[in-house]
């Protein structure tokens, strides 16, 4: 059984960019950390383990990237994913029990009136399509056409009205015909957010990103007003 194998830790640093299918079919006990980014198909059909895709320090000391390619987490059944940057299109299609934090943030006010929302969003379109189970936390713009055919699981979406991401903007991003509703944060949701954001904050701290971790601490102090379910 995979569950009885010794724990394995892989640390890819210095701006690494591993290719397609990293952590596909990942198993419990496999812990992968990348400082840089990852390409398409990360975590496809994962059945456990932990993957953190974090920004890498550049030559001037600024942290950059931390993003993943298309079809992240397709059909992932178990496991934890911490994505500090953005994700290309079709993230979490058929997501069915894993957990993910998308840390990519909005850096300039939304301009939905220009059209082409996906080109500026942190998730580039069709995220959470046919999702059946699992938990996702989105700190930035979830992009257009989200939740098409979604039948289970939960998404915790950060509100950022200062940048234009209010409830109306979220409603504009939900796919036509999607059977989802936007709710306030209750006790169960607060527990989920404290758990997932707490792990994300600890990962940022361990990677030397104290300023980024402090931002998450501020969110943790106000989850009821900072998120919707």
GROMACS .gro file of N, CA and C in nm, residues 81-209:
model
  387
   81UNK      N    1  -0.312   2.136  -0.162
   81UNK     CA    2  -0.237   2.214  -0.260
   81UNK      C    3  -0.235   2.361  -0.216
   82UNK      N    4  -0.117   2.418  -0.214
   82UNK     CA    5  -0.100   2.558  -0.177
   82UNK      C    6  -0.033   2.628  -0.294
   83UNK      N    7  -0.110   2.711  -0.364
   83UNK     CA    8  -0.063   2.776  -0.486
   83UNK      C    9  -0.053   2.926  -0.458
   84UNK      N   10   0.070   2.978  -0.449
   84UNK     CA   11   0.085   3.118  -0.410
   84UNK      C   12   0.049   3.215  -0.522
   85UNK      N   13   0.066   3.174  -0.646
   85UNK     CA   14   0.039   3.263  -0.758
   85UNK      C   15  -0.098   3.238  -0.820
   86UNK      N   16  -0.104   3.247  -0.952
   86UNK     CA   17  -0.229   3.230  -1.026
   86UNK      C   18  -0.234   3.092  -1.091
   87UNK      N   19  -0.346   3.062  -1.156
   87UNK     CA   20  -0.363   2.935  -1.227
   87UNK      C   21  -0.424   2.962  -1.363
   88UNK      N   22  -0.376   2.890  -1.463
   88UNK     CA   23  -0.432   2.902  -1.597
   88UNK      C   24  -0.571   2.838  -1.600
   89UNK      N   25  -0.630   2.827  -1.717
   89UNK     CA   26  -0.770   2.789  -1.730
   89UNK      C   27  -0.797   2.647  -1.680
   90UNK      N   28  -0.923   2.627  -1.643
   90UNK     CA   29  -0.977   2.496  -1.603
   90UNK      C   30  -0.910   2.439  -1.479
   91UNK      N   31  -0.888   2.523  -1.382
   91UNK     CA   32  -0.838   2.475  -1.253
   91UNK      C   33  -0.950   2.402  -1.179
   92UNK      N   34  -0.916   2.290  -1.119
   92UNK     CA   35  -1.008   2.214  -1.032
   92UNK      C   36  -1.127   2.155  -1.107
   93UNK      N   37  -1.111   2.123  -1.234
   93UNK     CA   38  -1.218   2.050  -1.302
   93UNK      C   39  -1.230   1.911  -1.239
   94UNK      N   40  -1.353   1.871  -1.212
   94UNK     CA   41  -1.382   1.741  -1.148
   94UNK      C   42  -1.306   1.723  -1.017
   95UNK      N   43  -1.271   1.830  -0.953
   95UNK     CA   44  -1.211   1.826  -0.819
   95UNK      C   45  -1.306   1.748  -0.730
   96UNK      N   46  -1.254   1.649  -0.656
   96UNK     CA   47  -1.348   1.559  -0.589
   96UNK      C   48  -1.306   1.519  -0.448
   97UNK      N   49  -1.247   1.615  -0.375
   97UNK     CA   50  -1.219   1.585  -0.234
   97UNK      C   51  -1.090   1.644  -0.181
   98UNK      N   52  -1.007   1.700  -0.266
   98UNK     CA   53  -0.882   1.761  -0.220
   98UNK      C   54  -0.908   1.904  -0.170
   99UNK      N   55  -0.804   1.965  -0.114
   99UNK     CA   56  -0.811   2.102  -0.064
   99UNK      C   57  -0.709   2.188  -0.137
  100UNK      N   58  -0.744   2.313  -0.165
  100UNK     CA   59  -0.650   2.402  -0.232
  100UNK      C   60  -0.667   2.545  -0.182
  101UNK      N   61  -0.556   2.616  -0.171
  101UNK     CA   62  -0.556   2.760  -0.149
  101UNK      C   63  -0.491   2.824  -0.271
  102UNK      N   64  -0.563   2.915  -0.336
  102UNK     CA   65  -0.507   2.995  -0.445
  102UNK      C   66  -0.474   3.134  -0.389
  103UNK      N   67  -0.345   3.161  -0.374
  103UNK     CA   68  -0.303   3.284  -0.309
  103UNK      C   69  -0.287   3.403  -0.400
  104UNK      N   70  -0.297   3.385  -0.532
  104UNK     CA   71  -0.280   3.497  -0.625
  104UNK      C   72  -0.379   3.609  -0.595
  105UNK      N   73  -0.332   3.731  -0.593
  105UNK     CA   74  -0.415   3.845  -0.553
  105UNK      C   75  -0.436   3.944  -0.667
  106UNK      N   76  -0.542   4.022  -0.657
  106UNK     CA   77  -0.569   4.130  -0.752
  106UNK      C   78  -0.471   4.244  -0.724
  107UNK      N   79  -0.406   4.293  -0.829
  107UNK     CA   80  -0.308   4.400  -0.810
  107UNK      C   81  -0.353   4.534  -0.865
  108UNK      N   82  -0.452   4.532  -0.956
  108UNK     CA   83  -0.510   4.657  -1.008
  108UNK      C   84  -0.661   4.640  -1.008
  109UNK      N   85  -0.737   4.749  -0.996
  109UNK     CA   86  -0.883   4.737  -0.992
  109UNK      C   87  -0.940   4.664  -1.114
  110UNK      N   88  -1.047   4.587  -1.089
  110UNK     CA   89  -1.112   4.515  -1.199
  110UNK      C   90  -1.165   4.614  -1.303
  111UNK      N   91  -1.163   4.569  -1.427
  111UNK     CA   92  -1.222   4.647  -1.536
  111UNK      C   93  -1.307   4.555  -1.622
  112UNK      N   94  -1.412   4.501  -1.561
  112UNK     CA   95  -1.496   4.405  -1.630
  112UNK      C   96  -1.560   4.464  -1.755
  113UNK      N   97  -1.578   4.595  -1.756
  113UNK     CA   98  -1.643   4.659  -1.871
  113UNK      C   99  -1.560   4.645  -1.998
  114UNK      N  100  -1.432   4.611  -1.986
  114UNK     CA  101  -1.346   4.594  -2.103
  114UNK      C  102  -1.368   4.459  -2.171
  115UNK      N  103  -1.439   4.366  -2.101
  115UNK     CA  104  -1.450   4.230  -2.153
  115UNK      C  105  -1.321   4.153  -2.127
  116UNK      N  106  -1.312   4.031  -2.182
  116UNK     CA  107  -1.192   3.947  -2.167
  116UNK      C  108  -1.149   3.938  -2.021
  117UNK      N  109  -1.244   3.910  -1.932
  117UNK     CA  110  -1.216   3.903  -1.789
  117UNK      C  111  -1.104   3.802  -1.759
  118UNK      N  112  -1.105   3.690  -1.831
  118UNK     CA  113  -1.008   3.584  -1.803
  118UNK      C  114  -0.865   3.631  -1.819
  119UNK      N  115  -0.841   3.722  -1.913
  119UNK     CA  116  -0.703   3.764  -1.941
  119UNK      C  117  -0.641   3.837  -1.823
  120UNK      N  118  -0.723   3.895  -1.736
  120UNK     CA  119  -0.671   3.970  -1.622
  120UNK      C  120  -0.692   3.899  -1.489
  121UNK      N  121  -0.767   3.789  -1.489
  121UNK     CA  122  -0.804   3.722  -1.364
  121UNK      C  123  -0.689   3.635  -1.311
  122UNK      N  124  -0.699   3.600  -1.183
  122UNK     CA  125  -0.600   3.509  -1.123
  122UNK      C  126  -0.624   3.364  -1.164
  123UNK      N  127  -0.751   3.326  -1.184
  123UNK     CA  128  -0.786   3.197  -1.242
  123UNK      C  129  -0.845   3.227  -1.380
  124UNK      N  130  -0.795   3.163  -1.484
  124UNK     CA  131  -0.815   3.211  -1.620
  124UNK      C  132  -0.940   3.157  -1.690
  125UNK      N  133  -1.037   3.109  -1.613
  125UNK     CA  134  -1.162   3.069  -1.675
  125UNK      C  135  -1.198   2.923  -1.651
  126UNK      N  136  -1.328   2.898  -1.632
  126UNK     CA  137  -1.385   2.764  -1.618
  126UNK      C  138  -1.337   2.691  -1.492
  127UNK      N  139  -1.295   2.764  -1.390
  127UNK     CA  140  -1.251   2.698  -1.267
  127UNK      C  141  -1.369   2.626  -1.200
  128UNK      N  142  -1.339   2.515  -1.136
  128UNK     CA  143  -1.434   2.437  -1.055
  128UNK      C  144  -1.546   2.374  -1.137
  129UNK      N  145  -1.523   2.356  -1.267
  129UNK     CA  146  -1.622   2.292  -1.353
  129UNK      C  147  -1.640   2.146  -1.311
  130UNK      N  148  -1.764   2.103  -1.293
  130UNK     CA  149  -1.797   1.966  -1.254
  130UNK      C  150  -1.733   1.924  -1.122
  131UNK      N  151  -1.702   2.019  -1.035
  131UNK     CA  152  -1.648   1.985  -0.903
  131UNK      C  153  -1.754   1.909  -0.823
  132UNK      N  154  -1.712   1.804  -0.754
  132UNK     CA  155  -1.806   1.722  -0.678
  132UNK      C  156  -1.782   1.722  -0.527
  133UNK      N  157  -1.659   1.757  -0.485
  133UNK     CA  158  -1.628   1.756  -0.342
  133UNK      C  159  -1.496   1.829  -0.323
  134UNK      N  160  -1.464   1.862  -0.198
  134UNK     CA  161  -1.339   1.929  -0.168
  134UNK      C  162  -1.360   2.073  -0.127
  135UNK      N  163  -1.249   2.140  -0.094
  135UNK     CA  164  -1.255   2.278  -0.046
  135UNK      C  165  -1.152   2.362  -0.122
  136UNK      N  166  -1.193   2.481  -0.161
  136UNK     CA  167  -1.101   2.573  -0.229
  136UNK      C  168  -1.113   2.710  -0.165
  137UNK      N  169  -1.000   2.776  -0.146
  137UNK     CA  170  -0.996   2.914  -0.099
  137UNK      C  171  -0.934   2.997  -0.211
  138UNK      N  172  -1.003   3.103  -0.253
  138UNK     CA  173  -0.954   3.189  -0.361
  138UNK      C  174  -0.936   3.330  -0.306
  139UNK      N  175  -0.811   3.378  -0.308
  139UNK     CA  176  -0.783   3.511  -0.254
  139UNK      C  177  -0.791   3.620  -0.360
  140UNK      N  178  -0.792   3.582  -0.488
  140UNK     CA  179  -0.795   3.682  -0.595
  140UNK      C  180  -0.919   3.670  -0.681
  141UNK      N  181  -0.906   3.710  -0.808
  141UNK     CA  182  -1.016   3.707  -0.903
  141UNK      C  183  -1.034   3.564  -0.954
  142UNK      N  184  -1.151   3.501  -0.930
  142UNK     CA  185  -1.171   3.362  -0.970
  142UNK      C  186  -1.189   3.343  -1.119
  143UNK      N  187  -1.204   3.453  -1.192
  143UNK     CA  188  -1.219   3.444  -1.337
  143UNK      C  189  -1.360   3.410  -1.380
  144UNK      N  190  -1.386   3.411  -1.511
  144UNK     CA  191  -1.522   3.390  -1.562
  144UNK      C  192  -1.560   3.243  -1.573
  145UNK      N  193  -1.691   3.219  -1.583
  145UNK     CA  194  -1.749   3.087  -1.611
  145UNK      C  195  -1.717   2.985  -1.503
  146UNK      N  196  -1.714   3.028  -1.377
  146UNK     CA  197  -1.681   2.936  -1.268
  146UNK      C  198  -1.803   2.850  -1.232
  147UNK      N  199  -1.774   2.732  -1.181
  147UNK     CA  200  -1.874   2.644  -1.118
  147UNK      C  201  -1.974   2.582  -1.215
  148UNK      N  202  -1.945   2.580  -1.343
  148UNK     CA  203  -2.037   2.514  -1.438
  148UNK      C  204  -2.047   2.366  -1.404
  149UNK      N  205  -2.169   2.317  -1.386
  149UNK     CA  206  -2.188   2.175  -1.358
  149UNK      C  207  -2.140   2.131  -1.221
  150UNK      N  208  -2.108   2.223  -1.133
  150UNK     CA  209  -2.060   2.188  -0.999
  150UNK      C  210  -2.175   2.126  -0.918
  151UNK      N  211  -2.147   2.014  -0.852
  151UNK     CA  212  -2.252   1.946  -0.775
  151UNK      C  213  -2.216   1.926  -0.629
  152UNK      N  214  -2.094   1.961  -0.587
  152UNK     CA  215  -2.055   1.942  -0.447
  152UNK      C  216  -1.926   2.015  -0.418
  153UNK      N  217  -1.889   2.011  -0.291
  153UNK     CA  218  -1.770   2.086  -0.248
  153UNK      C  219  -1.805   2.229  -0.215
  154UNK      N  220  -1.703   2.305  -0.177
  154UNK     CA  221  -1.727   2.442  -0.134
  154UNK      C  222  -1.610   2.530  -0.176
  155UNK      N  223  -1.642   2.653  -0.213
  155UNK     CA  224  -1.540   2.752  -0.249
  155UNK      C  225  -1.554   2.870  -0.153
  156UNK      N  226  -1.444   2.908  -0.093
  156UNK     CA  227  -1.441   3.027  -0.010
  156UNK      C  228  -1.372   3.138  -0.088
  157UNK      N  229  -1.450   3.239  -0.125
  157UNK     CA  230  -1.401   3.345  -0.211
  157UNK      C  231  -1.379   3.473  -0.130
  158UNK      N  232  -1.258   3.525  -0.137
  158UNK     CA  233  -1.229   3.651  -0.069
  158UNK      C  234  -1.301   3.766  -0.138
  159UNK      N  235  -1.360   3.853  -0.059
  159UNK     CA  236  -1.415   3.978  -0.109
  159UNK      C  237  -1.305   4.084  -0.110
  160UNK      N  238  -1.300   4.163  -0.216
  160UNK     CA  239  -1.202   4.271  -0.224
  160UNK      C  240  -1.269   4.392  -0.289
  161UNK      N  241  -1.366   4.453  -0.217
  161UNK     CA  242  -1.444   4.561  -0.278
  161UNK      C  243  -1.359   4.680  -0.320
  162UNK      N  244  -1.246   4.701  -0.251
  162UNK     CA  245  -1.159   4.812  -0.288
  162UNK      C  246  -1.106   4.796  -0.431
  163UNK      N  247  -1.093   4.671  -0.476
  163UNK     CA  248  -1.047   4.643  -0.611
  163UNK      C  249  -1.162   4.610  -0.706
  164UNK      N  250  -1.285   4.622  -0.656
  164UNK     CA  251  -1.402   4.596  -0.740
  164UNK      C  252  -1.458   4.456  -0.730
  165UNK      N  253  -1.395   4.369  -0.649
  165UNK     CA  254  -1.445   4.232  -0.637
  165UNK      C  255  -1.542   4.223  -0.521
  166UNK      N  256  -1.668   4.259  -0.548
  166UNK     CA  257  -1.774   4.249  -0.449
  166UNK      C  258  -1.867   4.134  -0.489
  167UNK      N  259  -1.978   4.121  -0.419
  167UNK     CA  260  -2.069   4.010  -0.447
  167UNK      C  261  -2.121   4.016  -0.591
  168UNK      N  262  -2.148   4.135  -0.641
  168UNK     CA  263  -2.197   4.147  -0.778
  168UNK      C  264  -2.095   4.098  -0.879
  169UNK      N  265  -1.968   4.130  -0.854
  169UNK     CA  266  -1.863   4.085  -0.945
  169UNK      C  267  -1.851   3.933  -0.943
  170UNK      N  268  -1.867   3.873  -0.825
  170UNK     CA  269  -1.863   3.727  -0.816
  170UNK      C  270  -1.980   3.667  -0.893
  171UNK      N  271  -2.098   3.725  -0.878
  171UNK     CA  272  -2.215   3.676  -0.951
  171UNK      C  273  -2.193   3.682  -1.102
  172UNK      N  274  -2.125   3.786  -1.150
  172UNK     CA  275  -2.097   3.798  -1.293
  172UNK      C  276  -2.003   3.687  -1.341
  173UNK      N  277  -1.927   3.628  -1.250
  173UNK     CA  278  -1.828   3.527  -1.287
  173UNK      C  279  -1.884   3.385  -1.281
  174UNK      N  280  -2.000   3.367  -1.222
  174UNK     CA  281  -2.059   3.233  -1.213
  174UNK      C  282  -2.119   3.195  -1.348
  175UNK      N  283  -2.089   3.074  -1.394
  175UNK     CA  284  -2.135   3.029  -1.524
  175UNK      C  285  -2.288   3.029  -1.532
  176UNK      N  286  -2.339   3.061  -1.648
  176UNK     CA  287  -2.483   3.061  -1.669
  176UNK      C  288  -2.538   2.920  -1.644
  177UNK      N  289  -2.639   2.912  -1.559
  177UNK     CA  290  -2.699   2.782  -1.528
  177UNK      C  291  -2.633   2.706  -1.415
  178UNK      N  292  -2.523   2.759  -1.361
  178UNK     CA  293  -2.457   2.689  -1.249
  178UNK      C  294  -2.549   2.689  -1.128
  179UNK      N  295  -2.559   2.576  -1.061
  179UNK     CA  296  -2.650   2.562  -0.946
  179UNK      C  297  -2.573   2.584  -0.816
  180UNK      N  298  -2.524   2.705  -0.798
  180UNK     CA  299  -2.453   2.742  -0.677
  180UNK      C  300  -2.515   2.869  -0.620
  181UNK      N  301  -2.493   2.892  -0.491
  181UNK     CA  302  -2.542   3.013  -0.428
  181UNK      C  303  -2.432   3.072  -0.342
  182UNK      N  304  -2.439   3.201  -0.320
  182UNK     CA  305  -2.340   3.272  -0.240
  182UNK      C  306  -2.397   3.292  -0.100
  183UNK      N  307  -2.321   3.248   0.001
  183UNK     CA  308  -2.367   3.254   0.139
  183UNK      C  309  -2.264   3.324   0.227
  184UNK      N  310  -2.312   3.371   0.342
  184UNK     CA  311  -2.222   3.429   0.440
  184UNK      C  312  -2.143   3.320   0.511
  185UNK      N  313  -2.037   3.360   0.579
  185UNK     CA  314  -1.951   3.266   0.650
  185UNK      C  315  -2.011   3.230   0.785
  186UNK      N  316  -2.035   3.100   0.805
  186UNK     CA  317  -2.086   3.051   0.933
  186UNK      C  318  -1.977   2.982   1.012
  187UNK      N  319  -2.012   2.918   1.124
  187UNK     CA  320  -1.911   2.854   1.209
  187UNK      C  321  -1.829   2.747   1.137
  188UNK      N  322  -1.893   2.661   1.058
  188UNK     CA  323  -1.819   2.557   0.985
  188UNK      C  324  -1.723   2.620   0.885
  189UNK      N  325  -1.771   2.721   0.815
  189UNK     CA  326  -1.687   2.789   0.717
  189UNK      C  327  -1.569   2.858   0.784
  190UNK      N  328  -1.593   2.918   0.899
  190UNK     CA  329  -1.486   2.984   0.972
  190UNK      C  330  -1.379   2.883   1.012
  191UNK      N  331  -1.422   2.766   1.056
  191UNK     CA  332  -1.326   2.661   1.092
  191UNK      C  333  -1.244   2.616   0.971
  192UNK      N  334  -1.311   2.600   0.856
  192UNK     CA  335  -1.240   2.562   0.733
  192UNK      C  336  -1.136   2.667   0.696
  193UNK      N  337  -1.175   2.793   0.700
  193UNK     CA  338  -1.084   2.900   0.660
  193UNK      C  339  -0.966   2.912   0.756
  194UNK      N  340  -0.993   2.897   0.885
  194UNK     CA  341  -0.883   2.902   0.981
  194UNK      C  342  -0.784   2.787   0.956
  195UNK      N  343  -0.837   2.670   0.924
  195UNK     CA  344  -0.751   2.555   0.898
  195UNK      C  345  -0.666   2.577   0.772
  196UNK      N  346  -0.731   2.608   0.661
  196UNK     CA  347  -0.660   2.615   0.533
  196UNK      C  348  -0.569   2.737   0.524
  197UNK      N  349  -0.618   2.853   0.569
  197UNK     CA  350  -0.533   2.971   0.566
  197UNK      C  351  -0.420   2.961   0.667
  198UNK      N  352  -0.445   2.891   0.779
  198UNK     CA  353  -0.339   2.872   0.877
  198UNK      C  354  -0.224   2.790   0.820
  199UNK      N  355  -0.257   2.683   0.748
  199UNK     CA  356  -0.153   2.602   0.685
  199UNK      C  357  -0.079   2.683   0.579
  200UNK      N  358  -0.152   2.762   0.502
  200UNK     CA  359  -0.092   2.845   0.398
  200UNK      C  360   0.003   2.948   0.460
  201UNK      N  361  -0.042   3.012   0.566
  201UNK     CA  362   0.044   3.109   0.635
  201UNK      C  363   0.172   3.044   0.686
  202UNK      N  364   0.160   2.925   0.744
  202UNK     CA  365   0.278   2.855   0.795
  202UNK      C  366   0.375   2.822   0.682
  203UNK      N  367   0.321   2.786   0.565
  203UNK     CA  368   0.407   2.755   0.450
  203UNK      C  369   0.482   2.880   0.404
  204UNK      N  370   0.414   2.994   0.402
  204UNK     CA  371   0.479   3.119   0.363
  204UNK      C  372   0.588   3.156   0.463
  205UNK      N  373   0.559   3.139   0.590
  205UNK     CA  374   0.658   3.169   0.694
  205UNK      C  375   0.781   3.081   0.678
  206UNK      N  376   0.760   2.952   0.653
  206UNK     CA  377   0.872   2.859   0.640
  206UNK      C  378   0.958   2.890   0.519
  207UNK      N  379   0.899   2.956   0.418
  207UNK     CA  380   0.976   2.989   0.298
  207UNK      C  381   1.044   3.126   0.309
  208UNK      N  382   1.036   3.188   0.426
  208UNK     CA  383   1.103   3.316   0.448
  208UNK      C  384   1.022   3.437   0.405
  209UNK      N  385   0.890   3.419   0.380
  209UNK     CA  386   0.808   3.530   0.332
  209UNK      C  387   0.722   3.586   0.447
   0.00000   0.00000   0.00000
